[in-house]
Each structure stands twice: as C-alpha cells, then as structure tokens.
Short mmCIF file of C-alpha atoms and ligand atoms in Angstrom, two decimals:
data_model
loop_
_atom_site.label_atom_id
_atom_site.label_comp_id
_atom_site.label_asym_id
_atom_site.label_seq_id
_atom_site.Cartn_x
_atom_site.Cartn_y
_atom_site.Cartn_z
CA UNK A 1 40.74 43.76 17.89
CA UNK A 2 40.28 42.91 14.58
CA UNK A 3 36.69 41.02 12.45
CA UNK A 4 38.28 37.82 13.06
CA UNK A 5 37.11 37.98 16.48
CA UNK A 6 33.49 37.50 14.85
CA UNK A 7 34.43 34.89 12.58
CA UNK A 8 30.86 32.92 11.83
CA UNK A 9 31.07 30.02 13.38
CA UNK A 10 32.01 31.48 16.84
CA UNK A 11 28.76 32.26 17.62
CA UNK A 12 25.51 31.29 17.64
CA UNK A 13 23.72 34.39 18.58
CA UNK A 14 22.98 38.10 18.38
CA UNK A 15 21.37 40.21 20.64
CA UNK A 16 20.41 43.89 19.37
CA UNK A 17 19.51 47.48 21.26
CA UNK A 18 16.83 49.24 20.03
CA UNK A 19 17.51 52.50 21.06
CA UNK A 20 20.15 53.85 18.67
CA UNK A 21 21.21 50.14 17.48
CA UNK A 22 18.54 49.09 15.55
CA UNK A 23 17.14 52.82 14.56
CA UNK A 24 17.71 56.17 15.60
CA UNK A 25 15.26 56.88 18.28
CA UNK A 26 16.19 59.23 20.52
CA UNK A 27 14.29 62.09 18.80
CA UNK A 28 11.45 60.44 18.53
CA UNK A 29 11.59 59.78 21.80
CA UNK A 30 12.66 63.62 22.75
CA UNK A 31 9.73 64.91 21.09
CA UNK A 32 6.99 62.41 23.14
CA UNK A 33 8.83 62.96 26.28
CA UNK A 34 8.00 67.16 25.33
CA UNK A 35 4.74 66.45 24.15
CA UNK A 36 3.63 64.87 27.33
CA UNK A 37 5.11 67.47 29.34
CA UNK A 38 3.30 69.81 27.24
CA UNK A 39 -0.26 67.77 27.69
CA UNK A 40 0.33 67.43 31.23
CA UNK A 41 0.68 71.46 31.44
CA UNK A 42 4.49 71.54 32.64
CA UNK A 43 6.35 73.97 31.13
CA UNK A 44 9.50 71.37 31.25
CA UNK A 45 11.20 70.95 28.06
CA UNK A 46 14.11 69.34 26.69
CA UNK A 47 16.45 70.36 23.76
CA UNK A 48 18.78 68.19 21.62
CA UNK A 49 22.17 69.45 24.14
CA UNK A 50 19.53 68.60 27.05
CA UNK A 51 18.76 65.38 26.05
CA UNK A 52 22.39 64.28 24.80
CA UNK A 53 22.86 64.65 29.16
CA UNK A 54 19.95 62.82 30.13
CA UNK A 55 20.48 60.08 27.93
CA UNK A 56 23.04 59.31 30.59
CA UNK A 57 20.56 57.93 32.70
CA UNK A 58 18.50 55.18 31.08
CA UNK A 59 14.60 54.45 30.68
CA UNK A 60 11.88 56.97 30.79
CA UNK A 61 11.05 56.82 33.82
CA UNK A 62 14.17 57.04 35.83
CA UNK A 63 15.62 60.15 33.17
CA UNK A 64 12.23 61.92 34.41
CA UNK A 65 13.42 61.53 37.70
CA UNK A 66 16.76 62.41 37.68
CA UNK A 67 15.54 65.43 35.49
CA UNK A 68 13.13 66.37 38.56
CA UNK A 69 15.70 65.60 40.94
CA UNK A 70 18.47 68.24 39.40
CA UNK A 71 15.30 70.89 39.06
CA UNK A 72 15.02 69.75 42.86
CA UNK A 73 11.19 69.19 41.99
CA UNK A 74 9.92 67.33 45.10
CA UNK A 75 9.93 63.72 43.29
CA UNK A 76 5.73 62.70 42.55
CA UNK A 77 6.17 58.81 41.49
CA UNK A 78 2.66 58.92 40.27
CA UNK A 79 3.45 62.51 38.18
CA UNK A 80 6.23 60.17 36.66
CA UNK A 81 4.26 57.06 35.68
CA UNK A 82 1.33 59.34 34.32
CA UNK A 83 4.02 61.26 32.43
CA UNK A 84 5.56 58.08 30.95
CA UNK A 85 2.39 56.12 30.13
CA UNK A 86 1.76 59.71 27.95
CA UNK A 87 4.85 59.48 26.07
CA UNK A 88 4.62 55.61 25.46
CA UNK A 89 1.40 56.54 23.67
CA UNK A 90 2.86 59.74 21.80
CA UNK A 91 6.09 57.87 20.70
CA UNK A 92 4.44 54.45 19.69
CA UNK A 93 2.40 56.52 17.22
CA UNK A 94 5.18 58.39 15.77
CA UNK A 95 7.26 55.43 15.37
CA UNK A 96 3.92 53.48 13.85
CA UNK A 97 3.53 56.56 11.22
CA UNK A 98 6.45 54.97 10.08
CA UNK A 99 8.78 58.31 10.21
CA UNK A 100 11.57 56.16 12.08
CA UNK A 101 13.39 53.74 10.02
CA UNK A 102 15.82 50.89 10.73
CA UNK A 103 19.49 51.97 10.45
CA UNK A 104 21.81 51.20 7.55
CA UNK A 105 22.80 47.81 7.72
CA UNK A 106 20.34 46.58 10.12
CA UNK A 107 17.59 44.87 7.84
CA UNK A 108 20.66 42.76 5.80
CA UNK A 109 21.78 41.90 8.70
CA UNK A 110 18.77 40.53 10.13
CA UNK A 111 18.17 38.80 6.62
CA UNK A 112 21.87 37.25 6.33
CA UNK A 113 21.67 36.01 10.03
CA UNK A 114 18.41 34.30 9.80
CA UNK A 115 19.47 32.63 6.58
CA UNK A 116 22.50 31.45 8.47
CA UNK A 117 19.97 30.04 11.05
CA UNK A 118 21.51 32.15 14.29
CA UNK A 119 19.24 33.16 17.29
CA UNK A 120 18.31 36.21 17.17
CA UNK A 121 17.19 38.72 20.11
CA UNK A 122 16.89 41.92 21.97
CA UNK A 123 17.92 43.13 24.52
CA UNK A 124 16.67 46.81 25.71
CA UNK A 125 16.41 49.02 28.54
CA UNK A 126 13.26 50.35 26.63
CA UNK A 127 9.49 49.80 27.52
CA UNK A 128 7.76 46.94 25.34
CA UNK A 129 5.21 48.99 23.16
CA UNK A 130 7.86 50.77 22.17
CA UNK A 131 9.46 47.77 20.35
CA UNK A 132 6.23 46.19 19.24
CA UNK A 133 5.65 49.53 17.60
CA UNK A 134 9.11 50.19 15.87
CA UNK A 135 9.63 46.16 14.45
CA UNK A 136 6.00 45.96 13.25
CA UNK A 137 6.52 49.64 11.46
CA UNK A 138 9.60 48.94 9.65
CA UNK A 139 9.87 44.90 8.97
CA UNK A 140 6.22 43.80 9.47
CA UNK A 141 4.38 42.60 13.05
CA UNK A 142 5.64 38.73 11.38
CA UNK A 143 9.10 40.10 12.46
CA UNK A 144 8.76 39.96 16.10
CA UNK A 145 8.45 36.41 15.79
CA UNK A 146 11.94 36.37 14.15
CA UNK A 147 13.67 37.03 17.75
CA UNK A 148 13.92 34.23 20.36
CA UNK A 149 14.14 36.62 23.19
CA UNK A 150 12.58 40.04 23.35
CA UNK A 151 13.72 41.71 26.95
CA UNK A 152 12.62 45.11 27.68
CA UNK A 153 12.47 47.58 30.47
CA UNK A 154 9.47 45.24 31.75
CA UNK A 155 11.91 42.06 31.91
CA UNK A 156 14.90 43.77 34.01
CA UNK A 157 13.82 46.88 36.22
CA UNK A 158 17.66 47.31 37.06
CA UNK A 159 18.77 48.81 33.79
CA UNK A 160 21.94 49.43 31.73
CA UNK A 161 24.91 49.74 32.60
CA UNK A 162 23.39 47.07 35.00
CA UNK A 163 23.80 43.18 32.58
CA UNK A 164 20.60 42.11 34.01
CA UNK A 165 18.43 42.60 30.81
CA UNK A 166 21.51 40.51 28.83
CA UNK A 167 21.76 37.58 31.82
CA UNK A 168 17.92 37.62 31.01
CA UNK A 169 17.98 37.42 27.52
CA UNK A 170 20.69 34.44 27.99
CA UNK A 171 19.03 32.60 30.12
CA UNK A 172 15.47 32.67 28.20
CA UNK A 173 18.15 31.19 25.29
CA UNK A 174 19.79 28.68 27.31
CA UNK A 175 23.26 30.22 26.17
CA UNK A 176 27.01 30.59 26.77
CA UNK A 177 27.56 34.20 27.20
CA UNK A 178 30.91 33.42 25.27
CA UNK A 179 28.65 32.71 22.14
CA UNK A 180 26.97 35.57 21.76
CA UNK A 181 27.31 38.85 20.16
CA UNK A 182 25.76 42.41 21.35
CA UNK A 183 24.94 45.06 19.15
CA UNK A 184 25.09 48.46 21.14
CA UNK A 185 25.36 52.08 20.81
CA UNK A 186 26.07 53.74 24.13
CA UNK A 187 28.37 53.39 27.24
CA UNK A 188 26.11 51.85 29.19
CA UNK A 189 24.64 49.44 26.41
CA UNK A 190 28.44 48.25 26.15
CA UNK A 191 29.08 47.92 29.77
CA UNK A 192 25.46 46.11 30.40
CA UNK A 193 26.57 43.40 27.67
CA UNK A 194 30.28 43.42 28.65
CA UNK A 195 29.46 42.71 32.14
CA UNK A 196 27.30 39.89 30.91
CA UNK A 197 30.12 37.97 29.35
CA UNK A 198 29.32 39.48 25.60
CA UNK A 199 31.89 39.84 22.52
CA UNK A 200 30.14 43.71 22.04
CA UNK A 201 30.19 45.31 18.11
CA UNK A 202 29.52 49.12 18.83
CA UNK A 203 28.20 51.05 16.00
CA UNK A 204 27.88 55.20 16.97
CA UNK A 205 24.82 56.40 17.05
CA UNK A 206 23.86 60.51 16.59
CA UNK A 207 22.43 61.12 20.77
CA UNK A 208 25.59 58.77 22.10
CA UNK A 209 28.51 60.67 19.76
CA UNK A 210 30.24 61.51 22.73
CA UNK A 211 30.25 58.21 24.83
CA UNK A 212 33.39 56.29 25.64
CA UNK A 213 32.96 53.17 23.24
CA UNK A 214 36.28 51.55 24.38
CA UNK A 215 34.73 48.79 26.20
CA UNK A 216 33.05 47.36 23.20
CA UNK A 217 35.40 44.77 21.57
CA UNK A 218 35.00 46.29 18.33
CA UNK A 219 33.92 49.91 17.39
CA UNK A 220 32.68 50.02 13.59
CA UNK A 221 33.08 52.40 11.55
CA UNK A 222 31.38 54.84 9.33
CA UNK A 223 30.77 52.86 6.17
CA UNK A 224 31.71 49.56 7.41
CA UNK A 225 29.21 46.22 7.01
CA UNK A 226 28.22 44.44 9.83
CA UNK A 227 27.23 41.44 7.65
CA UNK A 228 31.05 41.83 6.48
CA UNK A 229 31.84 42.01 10.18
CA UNK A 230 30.00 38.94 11.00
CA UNK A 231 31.25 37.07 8.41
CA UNK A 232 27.92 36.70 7.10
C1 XBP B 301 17.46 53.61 25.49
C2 XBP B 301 16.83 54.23 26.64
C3 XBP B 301 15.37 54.31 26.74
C4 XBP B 301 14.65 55.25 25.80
C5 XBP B 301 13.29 55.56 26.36
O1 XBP B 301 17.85 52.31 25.85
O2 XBP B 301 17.51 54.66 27.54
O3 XBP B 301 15.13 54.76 28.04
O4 XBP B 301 15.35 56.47 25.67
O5 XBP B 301 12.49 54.44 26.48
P1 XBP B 301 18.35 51.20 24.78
P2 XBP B 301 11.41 54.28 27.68
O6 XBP B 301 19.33 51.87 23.86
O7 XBP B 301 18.98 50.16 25.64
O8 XBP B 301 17.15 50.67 24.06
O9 XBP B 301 10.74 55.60 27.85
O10 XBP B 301 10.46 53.20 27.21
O11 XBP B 301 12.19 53.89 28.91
MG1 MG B 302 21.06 52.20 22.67
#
C-alpha cells in the first residue's frame, strides 16, 4: 500500500508506542532489568541475543515471568513485583539523565501534527513512570499535556498483541477506529492496533529487527519522513 493511504485529511488522529516508536528503549530498559537483578542478589542476567527473545513477551512483569518460567524457577509473584518496582526506578533515572533520545523523525512529527490540530496519543504496553520520565526528558514535562490519551500498562493489564490498550485509548477519544493512525515497531504493537481497527505505519526499530512487520499497512523505510508520509 502506498502514502496515499495516509492522505491528511483521512484522519484525525495518531496514536504512538513508546517502546521502540517514539525512542529506542529497549537497552535502557535491558540494563535496569540487570541492575535490579543485580541489587536483588540474583545472578540472572540478560544479554542483547537474550533480550531480542524476551522482548517477545511484553511488559516487565510478565517477560520476568516467562524468563522464570523457562529457568523453571518456582514463579514468586511478590519476587516479580519487587523486581519490577526496582527497575522502574533504575530505568526512569536513566531515561531522566537524558541519555535516551526521541527517534529521528519523531519530534517534527509531533510539531507538524499539532500545528495541523490532530489528536494526539499513546498507546503502550509500558508502565506509566516510564513515559512521564522519557516525554518530560526529551520535549519538556509541558509535553505530556500535548497527548489526549496517555494508556499504559496501568490502563490495559491484557497487553499487546491483545488491542485492549488501543480500544482504550479510542474510547477515552471518542473515535472511529477507521480515523486513526498507529505508530508501532514490533509484531505485537502491529497486531494490538490492527486488531483494534487501526491504519498501522511501522517504522523498524534495533530490539524488533527480526519481527514480521507485514501486518502493518505500511512498513517505512530507512530514510523515509513520516511527516512526508502523513502528508503533513
Ligand atoms: C514495550 C514493552 C515494555 C518494556 C518494559 O512495549 O514490552 O514491556 O520493554 O516496560 P511498547 P515495563 O513498545 O508497547 O511500549 O517494564 O514498564 O513493562
Ligand atoms: Mg514498541
């Protein structure tokens, strides 16, 4: 499908992922996830190849889990929830020291949409704080305000590939599925959105290189403007 299908004017919307949409987080978020192993006094730890597998499952929580689950560690819900609240805190601070910027593209096309007056959103299987902390670091804490909708792992427990954090985000909006655009980097980002009745721009991030993207309606790539996409 070609950038027609995006012509401005189609829609009235755009919901973003964080993870690997808006920035590239995933290290960031490797390294916390190590460094509260490490505080905790596990001797778990996860490398880049490691990581590129668990990303399969999505949110924190649920890829310690599985992780403990193919170790067969007996599964210690509270273990989990410590270990997560420890990485929120580790990540937030990286991501606040400001070592995680926005991706190519991203800020223009935050700037071009909100002069064109669309809605503007997220939509992210990630926890809160870790939002709060990567918007305020890169485009100012005024910038949160810029989105209609925020929805994060706190708004939809069931996560990606599951639509339920996009059928939140549209209904906080009031809006037809059919006018809305997803941003997403990963299999199950594009699946979650699909399945929600989204028109889906993929853009390849470095952890999801080797996901299917077919789903999306539109793959971009390297080099390519998603203001130009947007007809923005
Ligand atoms: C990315 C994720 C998240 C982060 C970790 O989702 O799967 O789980 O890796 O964040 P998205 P939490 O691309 O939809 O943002 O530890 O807060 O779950
Ligand atoms: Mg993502």
């Amino acid at each position: 499908m070609n950038g027609a299908a995006f012509a401005s004017g189609s829609y009235d919307a755009i919901l973003f992922d964080v993870d690997g949409t808006l920035a590239e987080t995933e290290e960031a978020h490797r390294l916390a996830f190590n460094a509260a192993f490490r505080e905790a006094g596990l001797a778990w730890h996860w490398d880049e190849a490691q990581y590129r597998a668990l990303l399969k499952v999505t949110g924190g929580k649920e890829r310690i889990a599985a992780f403990m689950q193919a170790e067969n560690l007996a599964m210690d819900a509270a273990l989990i929830a410590r270990l997560h609240a420890s990485k929120t805190s580790v990540y937030t601070r990286i991501v606040a020291e400001g070592s995680v910027p926005l991706r190519p593209g991203i800020e223009k096309l935050i700037t071009a949409a909100r002069a064109a007056g669309l809605t503007l959103g997220i939509a992210t299987t990630t926890s809160r704080a870790n939002i709060d902390a990567l918007i305020s670091a890169t485009l100012g804490p005024e910038a949160l305000g810029w989105f209609s909708v925020i929805a994060s792992a706190e708004t939809a427990p069931l996560k990606k590939p599951a639509p339920d954090v996009y059928l939140a985000a549209l209904e906080t909006l009031g809006l037809d599925p059919a006018r809305v655009i997803a941003i997403e980097d990963s299999f199950n980002g594009i699946r979650a959105a699909r399945e929600a009745g989204l028109r889906v721009i993929a853009t390849p991030s470095f952890y999801c290189s080797g996901d299917d993207l077919s789903e999306a309606t539109r793959v971009m790539e390297a080099g390519e403007s998603l203001v130009a996409l947007l007809g923005l």
